XYZ file of C-alpha atoms in Angstrom:
582
model
C -37.654 28.567 210.492
C -36.760 31.508 212.711
C -33.831 30.318 214.758
C -32.951 27.275 212.692
C -32.244 29.009 209.416
C -29.268 30.811 210.868
C -30.246 33.799 208.725
C -32.729 35.279 211.112
C -32.003 37.162 214.264
C -33.084 35.948 217.646
C -33.062 39.235 218.737
C -26.769 50.761 216.999
C -19.293 66.876 222.239
C -17.097 67.466 224.613
C -18.516 68.942 227.800
C -17.207 71.830 229.798
C -14.920 71.776 232.781
C -17.891 71.977 235.133
C -19.075 68.471 234.248
C -15.566 67.062 234.181
C -14.680 68.464 237.583
C -18.010 67.381 239.066
C -17.726 63.819 237.880
C -14.074 63.645 238.883
C -14.994 64.769 242.378
C -17.655 62.109 242.674
C -15.316 59.473 241.295
C -12.758 60.345 243.916
C -15.311 60.179 246.730
C -17.151 57.041 245.672
C -14.452 55.114 243.760
C -16.488 53.633 240.887
C -14.129 50.807 239.959
C -16.356 47.738 239.679
C -20.035 47.800 240.535
C -21.935 45.422 242.761
C -22.387 42.905 239.953
C -18.713 42.734 239.021
C -19.340 44.390 235.653
C -16.984 46.809 233.995
C -17.421 50.304 235.363
C -18.971 52.941 233.119
C -15.828 55.020 233.291
C -13.823 52.223 231.721
C -16.299 51.291 229.003
C -15.559 51.829 225.332
C -18.228 53.379 223.084
C -19.752 51.029 220.574
C -19.175 51.632 216.867
C -22.949 51.483 216.577
C -23.305 54.420 218.917
C -20.899 56.628 217.022
C -22.306 55.565 213.684
C -25.885 56.406 214.563
C -27.519 59.801 214.626
C -24.791 61.255 216.874
C -27.159 61.575 219.817
C -30.827 61.932 220.649
C -30.166 65.397 222.036
C -27.658 66.704 219.507
C -25.200 66.610 222.433
C -27.048 69.548 223.989
C -26.104 70.818 227.478
C -27.412 68.922 230.480
C -27.644 69.347 234.253
C -24.537 68.188 236.091
C -25.887 68.051 239.656
C -24.712 64.865 241.346
C -26.828 62.578 243.519
C -26.187 62.768 247.263
C -23.643 60.410 248.758
C -26.275 59.096 251.171
C -28.581 56.408 249.834
C -32.233 57.417 249.507
C -34.879 55.923 251.760
C -37.912 54.818 249.730
C -41.206 55.962 251.138
C -44.780 55.467 249.904
C -45.770 58.832 251.270
C -46.215 61.837 249.004
C -46.456 64.251 251.871
C -44.038 67.007 252.777
C -43.004 65.788 256.184
C -39.490 65.697 257.577
C -36.824 64.522 255.134
C -33.445 62.952 255.581
C -30.405 63.660 253.425
C -31.114 62.360 249.952
C -34.896 62.078 250.394
C -35.817 65.169 248.375
C -33.445 64.259 245.546
C -34.911 60.743 245.429
C -38.446 62.068 245.062
C -39.841 62.004 241.518
C -42.999 63.943 240.588
C -45.976 61.590 240.453
C -46.944 62.044 236.793
C -43.334 61.870 235.640
C -42.715 58.693 237.646
C -45.910 57.161 236.226
C -44.708 57.912 232.687
C -41.380 56.192 233.298
C -43.021 53.076 234.714
C -45.568 52.890 231.904
C -42.768 53.163 229.350
C -40.903 50.315 231.039
C -44.051 48.149 230.916
C -44.604 48.951 227.219
C -41.020 48.046 226.335
C -41.271 44.848 228.353
C -43.978 43.749 225.911
C -42.575 45.285 222.700
C -38.880 44.477 223.224
C -38.525 42.064 226.142
C -34.891 41.362 225.317
C -33.974 44.992 226.002
C -34.573 44.762 229.782
C -35.149 48.509 230.086
C -35.382 49.673 233.746
C -37.567 52.691 234.416
C -34.793 53.998 236.677
C -32.688 54.585 233.535
C -35.400 56.835 232.116
C -35.540 58.616 235.475
C -31.779 59.113 235.461
C -31.824 60.585 231.958
C -34.898 62.679 232.763
C -33.124 64.075 235.820
C -29.992 64.978 233.878
C -31.834 66.371 230.838
C -34.597 68.450 232.429
C -34.649 67.952 236.196
C -37.648 65.620 235.820
C -39.589 68.067 233.633
C -38.550 71.018 235.823
C -39.618 69.345 239.015
C -42.813 67.956 237.512
C -44.312 71.119 236.083
C -46.782 69.201 233.919
C -50.545 69.208 233.547
C -52.865 66.276 234.188
C -52.147 64.825 230.728
C -48.398 64.956 231.317
C -47.655 67.910 229.021
C -45.192 70.477 230.359
C -46.768 73.711 231.573
C -44.307 75.617 229.384
C -41.957 74.369 226.652
C -38.574 73.033 227.710
C -36.009 74.046 225.096
C -32.270 73.655 224.924
C -30.104 76.367 223.362
C -30.167 76.741 219.613
C -27.552 74.480 218.047
C -25.868 77.162 215.979
C -22.282 75.944 216.290
C -21.466 78.676 218.814
C -20.188 76.491 221.632
C -22.588 73.711 220.616
C -23.095 71.384 217.695
C -24.224 73.022 214.457
C -27.582 71.556 213.446
C -29.571 73.688 211.051
C -33.356 73.619 211.183
C -34.931 70.298 210.189
C -38.566 70.811 211.223
C -39.287 74.378 210.042
C -39.706 75.272 213.705
C -42.616 72.872 214.228
C -41.284 71.509 217.548
C -38.831 74.133 218.768
C -40.237 77.326 217.222
C -36.891 77.968 215.532
C -36.785 77.885 211.742
C -33.044 78.586 211.545
C -31.434 76.088 213.929
C -32.643 73.062 215.836
C -33.060 72.987 219.610
C -33.551 70.044 221.959
C -37.206 69.839 222.992
C -39.174 68.559 225.956
C -38.432 66.747 229.221
C -36.255 64.129 227.470
C -34.589 66.759 225.207
C -34.987 65.237 221.740
C -33.777 67.269 218.788
C -36.460 67.564 216.069
C -34.626 65.397 213.523
C -34.484 62.519 216.020
C -38.046 63.019 217.249
C -39.229 62.791 213.623
C -38.540 59.045 213.681
C -38.242 58.206 217.368
C -41.398 60.011 218.549
C -44.225 57.965 220.052
C -47.861 58.553 221.002
C -47.968 56.935 224.436
C -51.095 58.592 225.824
C -53.308 57.790 222.831
C -54.265 61.380 221.981
C -53.375 60.925 218.314
C -50.198 62.993 218.294
C -46.529 62.522 219.129
C -45.634 65.413 221.403
C -42.032 65.779 222.672
C -43.342 68.081 225.403
C -45.547 65.312 226.815
C -43.724 63.201 229.396
C -45.633 60.012 228.452
C -44.788 60.384 224.757
C -41.206 61.451 225.483
C -40.507 58.657 227.999
C -41.777 55.960 225.634
C -39.768 57.445 222.763
C -36.653 57.470 224.952
C -37.261 53.826 225.853
C -37.504 52.770 222.213
C -34.453 54.880 221.355
C -32.394 53.181 224.065
C -33.594 49.733 222.977
C -32.700 49.952 219.303
C -29.957 47.825 217.713
C -31.221 44.885 219.835
C -29.301 46.264 222.804
C -29.742 44.371 226.081
C -29.553 46.975 228.840
C -28.874 44.335 231.479
C -25.453 44.011 229.806
C -23.184 46.844 230.954
C -21.567 47.161 227.531
C -24.919 47.628 225.771
C -26.088 49.949 228.545
C -23.025 52.143 227.993
C -23.628 52.148 224.241
C -27.252 53.181 224.700
C -26.441 56.044 227.080
C -23.604 57.303 224.878
C -25.978 57.281 221.908
C -28.265 59.621 223.864
C -25.484 62.148 224.482
C -22.043 61.176 223.237
C -20.021 62.289 226.241
C -18.045 60.240 228.746
C -18.981 62.645 231.558
C -22.643 62.305 230.585
C -22.390 58.515 230.713
C -20.816 58.596 234.169
C -23.391 61.058 235.483
C -26.390 59.095 234.193
C -24.934 55.916 235.681
C -24.662 57.638 239.080
C -28.304 58.684 239.022
C -29.355 55.246 237.760
C -27.666 53.506 240.681
C -29.064 56.124 243.055
C -32.655 55.588 241.928
C -32.200 51.824 242.022
C -31.543 52.084 245.744
C -34.961 53.589 246.348
C -37.250 56.431 245.392
C -40.739 57.723 246.045
C -43.232 59.976 244.342
C -43.804 63.594 245.266
C -46.605 65.907 244.108
C -46.234 67.373 240.633
C -44.406 70.675 240.641
C -42.551 70.022 243.902
C -39.531 68.085 242.632
C -35.980 69.197 243.379
C -34.664 71.518 240.681
C -31.092 71.177 239.398
C -28.782 74.184 239.433
C -25.704 73.469 237.331
C -25.418 72.918 233.603
C -22.602 71.516 231.539
C -22.330 74.804 229.637
C -22.376 77.043 232.723
C -25.840 78.212 231.735
C -24.754 79.744 228.444
C -27.326 79.697 225.705
C -30.165 78.956 228.103
C -33.620 78.286 226.782
C -35.597 81.306 225.606
C -38.630 79.776 227.207
C -39.777 80.359 230.801
C -36.920 79.926 233.224
C -36.733 77.427 236.030
C -38.160 78.864 239.275
C -35.558 79.733 241.868
C -35.329 81.572 245.127
C -35.553 85.346 244.633
C -32.163 86.978 244.654
C -30.248 83.878 243.630
C -28.426 83.728 240.335
C -29.530 81.609 237.424
C -28.042 78.145 237.249
C -24.430 78.377 236.195
C -24.648 82.133 235.747
C -23.009 85.048 237.534
C -24.401 86.787 240.565
C -26.753 89.712 239.892
C -25.045 93.084 239.900
C -26.004 95.378 242.789
C -28.247 98.309 242.010
C -26.524 101.700 241.593
C -26.297 103.594 244.901
C -28.950 106.163 245.522
C -28.075 109.855 245.313
C -27.556 111.634 248.623
C -30.874 112.802 249.815
C -32.700 109.968 248.119
C -35.047 110.117 245.219
C -33.274 108.158 242.513
C -30.144 106.571 241.243
C -27.036 107.973 239.674
C -27.012 108.284 235.928
C -23.955 106.704 234.295
C -21.887 108.980 232.084
C -21.901 108.251 228.372
C -18.731 106.612 227.030
C -16.113 108.985 225.729
C -14.693 106.537 223.182
C -16.422 106.884 219.787
C -18.027 103.748 218.418
C -15.797 101.652 216.208
C -18.459 101.458 213.483
C -20.254 104.582 212.188
C -23.923 104.638 213.190
C -25.027 104.466 209.551
C -22.944 101.339 208.847
C -24.679 98.441 210.613
C -22.416 95.464 211.045
C -23.345 92.226 209.292
C -23.212 89.156 211.537
C -20.756 86.598 210.207
C -22.248 83.631 208.410
C -21.846 80.325 210.194
C -19.068 78.191 208.760
C -20.078 75.719 206.080
C -20.640 72.209 207.353
C -20.089 68.955 205.473
C -23.857 68.759 205.068
C -23.849 72.065 203.193
C -21.534 70.609 200.547
C -23.687 67.576 199.691
C -25.072 67.844 196.173
C -26.523 64.371 195.665
C -26.648 60.804 196.925
C -25.322 57.790 195.056
C -25.760 54.079 195.605
C -22.566 52.623 197.081
C -22.771 49.110 195.666
C -25.921 47.803 197.296
C -26.592 44.229 196.170
C -30.025 42.868 195.309
C -32.179 42.958 198.435
C -34.300 39.818 198.804
C -35.390 37.838 201.832
C -38.121 35.411 202.768
C -40.846 36.548 205.131
C -39.556 36.541 208.690
C -35.897 36.430 207.656
C -33.183 39.030 208.115
C -31.878 40.420 204.830
C -28.302 39.267 204.331
C -27.407 42.380 202.301
C -27.521 45.957 203.572
C -28.164 49.295 201.899
C -25.106 51.478 201.293
C -25.408 55.131 200.263
C -22.663 57.638 199.458
C -22.943 61.405 199.902
C -21.130 63.392 197.208
C -20.403 66.968 196.246
C -21.371 68.332 192.830
C -17.931 67.286 191.581
C -18.475 63.738 192.829
C -16.218 64.002 195.876
C -17.202 61.926 198.904
C -18.524 63.820 201.954
C -17.935 62.362 205.417
C -19.680 63.127 208.711
C -23.061 63.654 207.073
C -26.212 62.145 208.584
C -28.196 59.962 206.206
C -31.729 59.021 207.192
C -33.083 55.695 205.923
C -36.883 55.494 206.015
C -39.052 52.470 205.208
C -42.090 53.860 203.392
C -45.424 52.347 202.455
C -47.702 49.725 204.001
C -45.313 47.060 205.220
C -44.334 45.292 208.417
C -40.702 45.056 207.362
C -38.464 47.017 209.734
C -34.835 47.530 210.539
C -33.484 45.099 213.118
C -34.673 46.444 216.450
C -38.181 47.148 215.156
C -37.743 50.717 213.905
C -38.862 52.007 210.509
C -36.327 54.844 210.445
C -32.579 54.788 211.075
C -30.056 57.604 210.827
C -26.411 56.803 210.133
C -23.393 59.100 209.709
C -21.249 58.725 206.602
C -17.691 57.542 207.114
C -14.523 59.071 205.677
C -15.433 57.552 202.297
C -18.804 59.304 202.384
C -20.646 56.003 202.814
C -23.458 55.283 205.262
C -24.542 51.677 205.708
C -28.105 51.180 206.948
C -28.905 48.627 209.656
C -29.994 45.213 208.378
C -33.605 44.913 207.281
C -35.893 42.436 209.037
C -38.547 41.070 206.672
C -42.100 41.033 207.977
C -44.894 38.677 206.979
C -46.274 40.915 204.229
C -44.737 39.891 200.927
C -43.881 42.097 197.963
C -41.625 45.061 197.288
C -40.603 47.425 200.100
C -39.198 50.898 199.459
C -36.387 52.290 201.618
C -35.641 55.967 201.041
C -32.284 57.569 201.847
C -32.221 61.332 202.491
C -29.713 63.820 203.885
C -30.614 65.204 207.301
C -30.592 69.012 207.198
C -30.158 69.295 203.432
C -32.791 69.536 200.703
C -31.430 67.201 198.043
C -33.239 64.478 196.141
C -33.661 61.250 198.056
C -32.510 57.871 196.808
C -34.963 54.946 196.766
C -34.037 51.298 197.193
C -36.325 48.317 196.599
C -36.244 45.327 198.919
C -38.342 42.275 198.059
C -39.987 40.036 200.642
C -40.904 36.604 199.273
C -43.072 33.843 200.671
C -41.483 31.461 203.122
C -40.239 28.455 201.169
C -39.072 24.855 201.497
C -36.909 22.860 199.122
C -37.516 19.382 200.616
C -40.355 17.380 202.154
C -40.213 14.017 203.921
C -42.635 11.844 205.875
C -41.976 11.682 209.600
C -43.031 8.001 209.746
C -42.972 4.939 207.472
C -46.191 3.149 208.463
C -48.169 1.814 205.495
C -51.182 3.904 204.520
C -53.920 1.373 203.853
C -57.657 1.275 204.234
C -60.614 -0.983 203.463
C -63.267 0.322 201.021
C -65.625 2.711 202.772
C -63.328 2.864 205.788
C -60.943 5.291 207.480
C -57.152 5.323 207.203
C -55.657 4.435 210.580
C -52.600 6.687 210.187
C -52.543 10.392 209.376
C -49.968 11.760 206.966
C -47.333 13.984 208.590
C -44.411 15.594 206.752
C -41.462 17.789 207.680
C -40.346 20.718 205.502
C -36.765 21.937 205.295
C -34.848 24.605 203.429
C -31.172 23.988 202.755
C -31.273 21.370 205.464
C -32.787 23.642 208.121
C -36.323 23.597 209.484
C -38.760 25.567 207.314
C -41.529 27.015 209.457
C -44.619 28.890 208.300
C -44.363 27.591 204.734
C -47.579 27.516 202.694
C -48.563 24.108 201.301
C -51.315 22.304 199.391
C -52.338 18.656 199.472
C -54.097 17.053 196.478
C -55.285 13.509 195.780
C -54.175 13.379 192.135
C -55.226 11.110 189.269
C -51.739 9.868 188.413
C -48.053 10.751 188.521
C -48.443 12.342 185.089
C -51.808 13.974 185.756
C -51.735 16.286 188.819
C -55.425 17.183 188.617
C -57.623 16.174 191.521
C -59.083 12.684 191.397
C -62.837 12.241 191.429
C -62.759 8.884 193.159
C -60.755 7.018 195.772
C -59.498 8.463 199.125
C -60.708 11.859 200.286
C -60.639 14.381 203.124
C -63.753 15.826 204.726
C -64.700 19.480 204.985
C -66.475 21.089 207.939
C -69.812 19.804 206.649
C -68.531 16.267 206.274
C -68.449 16.411 202.468
C -65.643 14.780 200.490
C -62.811 17.084 199.304
C -59.684 16.016 197.481
C -57.689 19.248 197.558
C -56.616 21.138 200.697
C -55.233 24.690 200.462
C -54.089 27.254 203.032
C -51.933 24.741 204.884
C -48.793 25.894 206.729
C -45.936 24.161 208.467
C -45.611 24.806 212.198
C -42.646 26.205 214.119
C -40.869 22.861 213.787
C -41.517 22.649 210.056
C -44.151 19.940 210.547
C -47.433 19.579 208.706
C -49.991 17.001 209.816
C -52.860 16.421 207.407
C -56.439 15.691 208.481
C -57.766 12.121 208.491
C -58.251 10.365 205.170
C -61.278 8.282 204.217
C -61.951 5.815 201.385
C -64.931 5.329 199.104
C -65.796 1.959 197.569
C -63.112 2.149 194.866
C -60.139 -0.111 195.442
C -56.617 0.323 194.117
C -53.487 2.388 194.641
C -53.883 6.158 194.801
C -51.505 9.123 195.043
C -51.452 12.045 197.472
C -49.209 14.944 196.414
C -48.051 17.617 198.877
C -46.444 20.770 197.448
C -44.962 23.823 199.187
C -43.954 27.343 198.251
C -40.441 27.060 196.921
C -41.022 23.976 194.822
C -40.738 21.128 197.318
C -43.100 18.222 196.550
C -43.745 14.793 198.017
C -45.937 12.032 196.549
C -47.365 9.459 198.956
C -49.027 6.153 197.992
C -52.405 5.181 199.474
C -53.848 1.695 199.178
C -57.526 0.813 199.335
C -58.103 -2.958 199.373
C -60.635 -5.381 200.731
C -59.519 -7.461 203.686
C -58.149 -10.874 202.642
C -60.311 -13.913 203.497
C -58.681 -17.304 204.335
C -59.688 -20.550 202.531
C -61.682 -23.113 204.641
C -59.630 -26.071 205.966
C -60.645 -29.732 205.174
C -61.551 -30.398 208.763
C -64.086 -27.663 208.659
C -66.060 -29.195 205.736
C -69.550 -30.537 206.584
C -69.742 -34.301 207.392
C -71.561 -36.771 205.228
């Protein structure tokens, strides 16, 4: 039923001048234009509506490292030693544990979402841009960073304004969110995108195995095919919604595709330039650098005050002569951050969602629509609504995720991705909540029904006859359809009934055999195959002759009654010439 029904699927911040200038310089030197496969260049791609309608970005559009790959192609090498290097070799080296995490994530996605075609080099490119490959591979044996990797707090001061969503559980900040870990997920995204890749029972954004797998699933949502340049662009833009970011990641992706090698953990090349000039750097341990050099993107250290003549100390600066603007006993109050659209949301309302019903395995034809409103009932746009499938169910959103976050449009409406019904039937609850705002959620009920058929027909027209005590030569095979299309996986029963008006099982006439060879006249638990076909076991006859009825019924109300004939073989009359002579 899957492909044939036609209702199921076979398969959703501006940067600073530093990044813009850097990418422009590279573009001028390497002329992106069209890549080797003749696809549209990343610089010319248009963001997908799905990307802009999703959670904004995995990172909250946090700052990233803008270092460009060398112009020289890397030379792959199996060695992990520290011998002589050629231009580009050190940049091509990826710390061993980090590289292993990327490759394991690619293998996992190849099984879970084969249509995504995720290359591990894409994870490496994003990992390089986001954290310099976990700060050059500063991870322990389990893949967890030696110290937390945190982006600046997203307080609206030069960055996006994202108030705390995790009570500081991941980033240690209970006021604002910060991007966390080697792949720089913000807590509200990690809450649904996080994965436990190393099997330790927890989803840790600071673990490169967990973070790499989460990034892979994030990039593969919305049924994106990353071998298609348009979907690849959409996926990267959904990670950090910046054209410069897209171009930079594409450069590193193509660089790593040309060759790479592993280097020992902790020895990877560290980036030096950030898209925010280093402002708002992480409060955590800083990236190691050569003594005496400035922090990435920062200003040079000021020289020490000259020593007094004769040695022994430094000059003492004179106190300022200008009196302070504010009296000492009148501490200034820091200004409150400006109110965001999220702050004005008072409640959620249904926005005309129709009845949600689908058969097992089908895609729901209707989608959930939720509107964010103020207390006065005014629509609120640019608010993130999180849709979460709760309870024990295998129903997901298309793409296989159980959580999706969508921004409201100018009418205050967020439309969830289509639901994909699983095999478990019954009611499914989908809860809509406002990200970053404590208001009551809104629950929707989606119903998954059994797969059904509305018509049955025999696949052949051979007569079904048998001699008393014999075996029917032909087996009964039927095809199930629903609205003219193949109906696969539909439950069915087959019963040898007493008559057209009495559907109870007959106690004489044809029968099936169970595993012990005993006669049974009702078969349950039958299902049509992928082509909608159902072939019944062999039929046998007892000594009763006559015409009998076999009734096949499916979920959805389709029935078919088949006639069976049990008759003794006809004997011919003797001819005159064969009579005995006198």
